[in-house]
Each structure stands twice: as structure tokens, then as C-alpha cells.
């Protein structure tokens, strides 16, 4: 078996354990005290974050899809066999979100991102059809400044052709490479078709295992 195949197999096994919802955090004081490694997912609203969490963990509806903005203002922690915590961060860029809610979101998420020692990586989800937008860039800049390592994960790849996918990925990668805290590799996924899910599992399990 090649090293890449071995890593895929390790990822498959790692993610085959039961994943359970642990808690929703609306205030920093509620953050769980653990030393389990964490990865966090963020992205613009409707990017496909809930579906990706479901696809990664192999559960049908562990993360609710398309909930209304008011109900998504918390950090949702999922526990994968006490070996990895997956943190579903609130989406950003809601067209209709009330301003105070957005401000509270920003505060809570920022404080979590800069202060969490066990956070191994942030997966920044980007809809492959839309590419990077200014609100993504703003967050990337902040992560650069806080030296929080992040990886861009392209979503909904099934919506465009393989050639368009490659072009879109290349464009995003070119820009990501200019950011100091961005991972040099991006992953193209489709939660609907299962594309890129094994690769992402492999990458994320390596982060948890090699800590
Ligand atoms: P969230 O707001 O980022 O959590 O996004 P959701 O996971 O709720 O997805 C938003 C919408 O995009 C829903 O209608 C999903 O069914 C759809 N969606 C999510 N992932 C994919 C995908 O990989 N392919 C396609 N075609 N649709 C997707």
C-alpha cells in the first residue's frame, strides 16, 4: 500500500467511530475543558457546512442543515470518539442577520479562534462556484494575523464540470498561497457525491494523530 492509501485507510477508520453532539457554546465560559485536539469549520452561510459535517462523520443529520440565522449563533461541538472534536462555527455573511447578532458572533468566534490551544486547524469552506469573497478574505487576514492555521475546502463540486473544478481550485489556491497561515493544499469536495470526503478525513485524522 502506498503512503497516500495508508492515510486514506487511517482516515476511514478514524472517522468510523461514533460521532456525537457534545454541546453548543454561546459564551466563552461554556467552552469545554479538554485536551482533545480540535478542528473547526467555518464559511459563508449556505456554503454547505452542515452537510459536510454530516458527510465527514457519516451521520445523516448530526448537524442541522440550513437553520435560520438566529439559531446558529453558537459553536457546536461534536465528539469523534474522544480523539477529535469537530467545532461547527456559525456561518457568516447572512444577508438578513441583525447587526448586534453579527457583532456577538464575531466576538465569540474571534476569541475562540485566537485563544484555543488545542485548535489544530480551521477548515474554511468556500463554494466552488463563487470562489473567495471579501468576507472570506477578511477572515483569512485575521487568521493570518492570529497565526491560526487554516485550510480551504471547496464545497459543492458536483455543481460544475471537472474542468471548471480544476480552474476554480487553481484560482483559489493561487490566492491562498499568498496568505501565511493558509495550508498549501486545498481540498475539493462534494458532500452530495462523496467527492473529496476520504481525503479530508485522511488530512484531519493525521492532525489528530500527530499531536
Ligand atoms: P450551511 O448553511 O453552510 O450549513 O449549508 P448547508 O449544509 O445547510 O447547505 C446549504 C444548501 O446547499 C442545502 O440546500 C444543501 O443541500 C446544499 N448543499 C450542501 N452541500 C452540497 C453539495 O456538496 N452539493 C450540492 N449540490 N448541494 C449541496
Coordinates of C-alpha atoms in Angstrom, one line a residue, residues 2-194:
X2 CA 1.3 3.5 -0.8
X3 CA 1.6 6.1 1.9
X4 CA -1.4 8.0 0.5
X5 CA -3.5 4.9 0.5
X6 CA -2.5 4.1 4.1
X7 CA -3.5 7.6 5.2
X8 CA -6.9 7.2 3.5
X9 CA -7.4 3.9 5.3
X10 CA -6.3 5.5 8.7
X11 CA -8.8 8.4 8.0
X12 CA -11.6 6.0 7.2
X13 CA -11.1 4.0 10.4
X14 CA -10.6 7.2 12.4
X15 CA -14.0 8.6 11.2
X16 CA -15.8 5.3 11.5
X17 CA -16.2 5.8 15.3
X18 CA -19.4 7.2 16.6
X19 CA -19.7 10.9 16.4
X20 CA -21.9 12.6 19.0
X21 CA -23.2 16.1 19.6
X22 CA -21.4 17.3 22.7
X23 CA -22.6 20.9 23.3
X24 CA -23.5 24.2 21.9
X25 CA -21.4 27.2 23.2
X26 CA -22.9 30.7 23.2
X27 CA -20.5 32.1 25.7
X28 CA -16.7 31.6 26.1
X29 CA -17.2 30.4 29.7
X30 CA -19.0 27.4 28.3
X31 CA -16.1 26.1 26.3
X32 CA -15.3 22.5 27.2
X33 CA -12.1 22.0 29.1
X34 CA -10.4 19.1 27.4
X35 CA -7.1 18.3 25.8
X36 CA -8.6 16.6 22.8
X37 CA -7.4 18.1 19.5
X38 CA -10.0 20.2 17.7
X39 CA -10.7 21.3 14.1
X40 CA -13.1 24.0 13.4
X41 CA -15.2 24.6 10.3
X42 CA -16.3 28.0 9.1
X43 CA -17.6 29.6 5.9
X44 CA -20.2 31.9 4.5
X45 CA -23.8 30.9 5.3
X46 CA -25.2 28.3 2.9
X47 CA -21.7 27.1 1.9
X48 CA -22.6 23.5 2.8
X49 CA -21.0 23.3 6.2
X50 CA -23.7 21.3 7.9
X51 CA -23.8 18.8 5.1
X52 CA -20.0 18.5 5.1
X53 CA -20.0 17.7 8.9
X54 CA -22.6 15.1 8.2
X55 CA -20.7 13.6 5.3
X56 CA -17.4 13.5 7.3
X57 CA -18.9 11.8 10.2
X58 CA -21.1 9.6 8.1
X59 CA -24.2 10.7 10.0
X60 CA -27.4 11.7 8.3
X61 CA -28.4 14.7 10.3
X62 CA -26.0 15.3 13.1
X63 CA -25.6 19.0 12.0
X64 CA -28.8 20.6 11.1
X65 CA -28.8 22.0 7.6
X66 CA -30.0 25.5 6.7
X67 CA -31.2 26.6 10.1
X68 CA -32.2 30.2 10.4
X69 CA -29.5 32.8 11.3
X70 CA -30.8 33.4 14.9
X71 CA -30.4 29.7 15.8
X72 CA -26.9 29.4 14.5
X73 CA -25.1 31.8 16.8
X74 CA -23.3 29.1 18.7
X75 CA -20.2 27.0 18.4
X76 CA -21.4 23.4 18.1
X77 CA -19.0 20.8 19.4
X78 CA -19.1 17.2 18.0
X79 CA -17.1 14.5 19.7
X80 CA -15.5 11.8 17.5
X81 CA -14.6 9.0 19.8
X82 CA -12.8 11.3 22.3
X83 CA -10.0 11.7 19.8
X84 CA -11.1 14.7 17.8
X85 CA -13.6 17.5 18.5
X86 CA -15.2 19.0 15.4
X87 CA -16.4 22.5 16.0
X88 CA -19.1 23.8 13.7
X89 CA -18.6 27.6 13.9
X90 CA -21.5 29.9 13.0
X91 CA -21.7 30.8 9.3
X92 CA -21.0 34.4 8.3
X93 CA -22.3 36.8 5.7
X94 CA -26.0 36.3 6.3
X95 CA -27.9 38.9 4.2
X96 CA -30.5 39.5 6.8
X97 CA -28.8 38.9 10.1
X98 CA -29.4 41.7 12.7
X99 CA -26.2 43.7 13.4
X100 CA -25.9 43.0 17.1
X101 CA -26.1 39.3 16.4
X102 CA -23.3 39.6 13.9
X103 CA -21.2 41.5 16.4
X104 CA -21.7 38.9 19.1
X105 CA -20.8 36.2 16.6
X106 CA -17.6 37.9 15.6
X107 CA -16.6 38.4 19.2
X108 CA -17.2 34.9 20.3
X109 CA -15.7 33.3 17.3
X110 CA -12.6 35.6 17.3
X111 CA -11.9 34.9 21.0
X112 CA -12.3 31.2 20.4
X113 CA -10.1 31.1 17.4
X114 CA -7.2 33.1 18.9
X115 CA -7.3 31.5 22.3
X116 CA -7.8 27.8 21.8
X117 CA -4.6 25.9 22.3
X118 CA -5.9 22.6 21.1
X119 CA -7.2 24.0 17.8
X120 CA -5.2 22.2 15.1
X121 CA -6.8 23.7 12.0
X122 CA -9.7 25.7 10.7
X123 CA -11.3 24.5 7.6
X124 CA -12.5 27.5 5.6
X125 CA -15.3 26.3 3.4
X126 CA -15.7 28.1 0.0
X127 CA -18.4 27.4 -2.5
X128 CA -16.5 26.3 -5.6
X129 CA -18.9 28.2 -7.9
X130 CA -18.3 31.5 -6.1
X131 CA -14.7 31.4 -5.1
X132 CA -13.3 33.7 -2.4
X133 CA -15.3 36.8 -1.5
X134 CA -14.4 39.8 0.6
X135 CA -15.8 38.5 3.8
X136 CA -13.7 35.3 3.4
X137 CA -10.6 37.4 2.7
X138 CA -11.3 39.4 5.9
X139 CA -11.4 36.3 8.0
X140 CA -8.3 34.9 6.2
X141 CA -6.4 38.0 7.1
X142 CA -7.4 37.8 10.7
X143 CA -6.4 34.2 10.9
X144 CA -3.0 35.1 9.4
X145 CA -2.6 37.8 12.0
X146 CA -3.5 35.4 14.8
X147 CA -1.3 32.7 13.3
X148 CA -4.2 30.2 13.3
X149 CA -3.6 27.6 10.6
X150 CA -6.4 27.1 8.1
X151 CA -7.2 25.1 5.1
X152 CA -9.5 26.0 2.3
X153 CA -12.1 23.3 1.5
X154 CA -14.1 23.9 -1.7
X155 CA -17.7 22.7 -1.5
X156 CA -20.5 21.6 -3.9
X157 CA -18.0 20.4 -6.6
X158 CA -20.8 18.4 -8.2
X159 CA -22.4 21.6 -9.4
X160 CA -19.8 22.2 -12.0
X161 CA -17.8 20.2 -14.5
X162 CA -14.4 18.6 -13.7
X163 CA -12.6 21.1 -15.9
X164 CA -14.3 24.1 -14.2
X165 CA -13.4 22.5 -10.8
X166 CA -9.8 22.4 -11.7
X167 CA -9.8 26.0 -12.9
X168 CA -11.7 27.2 -9.8
X169 CA -9.4 25.3 -7.4
X170 CA -6.3 26.7 -9.1
X171 CA -7.6 30.3 -8.8
X172 CA -8.4 29.9 -5.1
X173 CA -5.1 28.1 -4.4
X174 CA -3.1 30.9 -6.1
X175 CA -4.7 33.4 -3.8
X176 CA -4.5 31.2 -0.7
X177 CA -0.8 30.8 -1.3
X178 CA -0.2 34.5 -0.6
X179 CA -1.6 34.0 3.0
X180 CA 0.9 33.0 5.6
X181 CA -1.4 30.8 7.7
X182 CA -3.1 29.1 4.8
X183 CA -2.4 25.4 4.2
X184 CA -0.6 24.9 0.9
X185 CA -3.2 22.3 -0.2
X186 CA -6.9 22.8 -0.8
X187 CA -9.5 20.0 -0.9
X188 CA -12.3 19.9 -3.4
X189 CA -15.4 18.2 -2.0
X190 CA -19.0 17.4 -2.7
X191 CA -21.0 16.2 0.2
X192 CA -23.7 15.1 -2.1
X193 CA -21.5 12.9 -4.3
X194 CA -19.0 12.0 -1.6

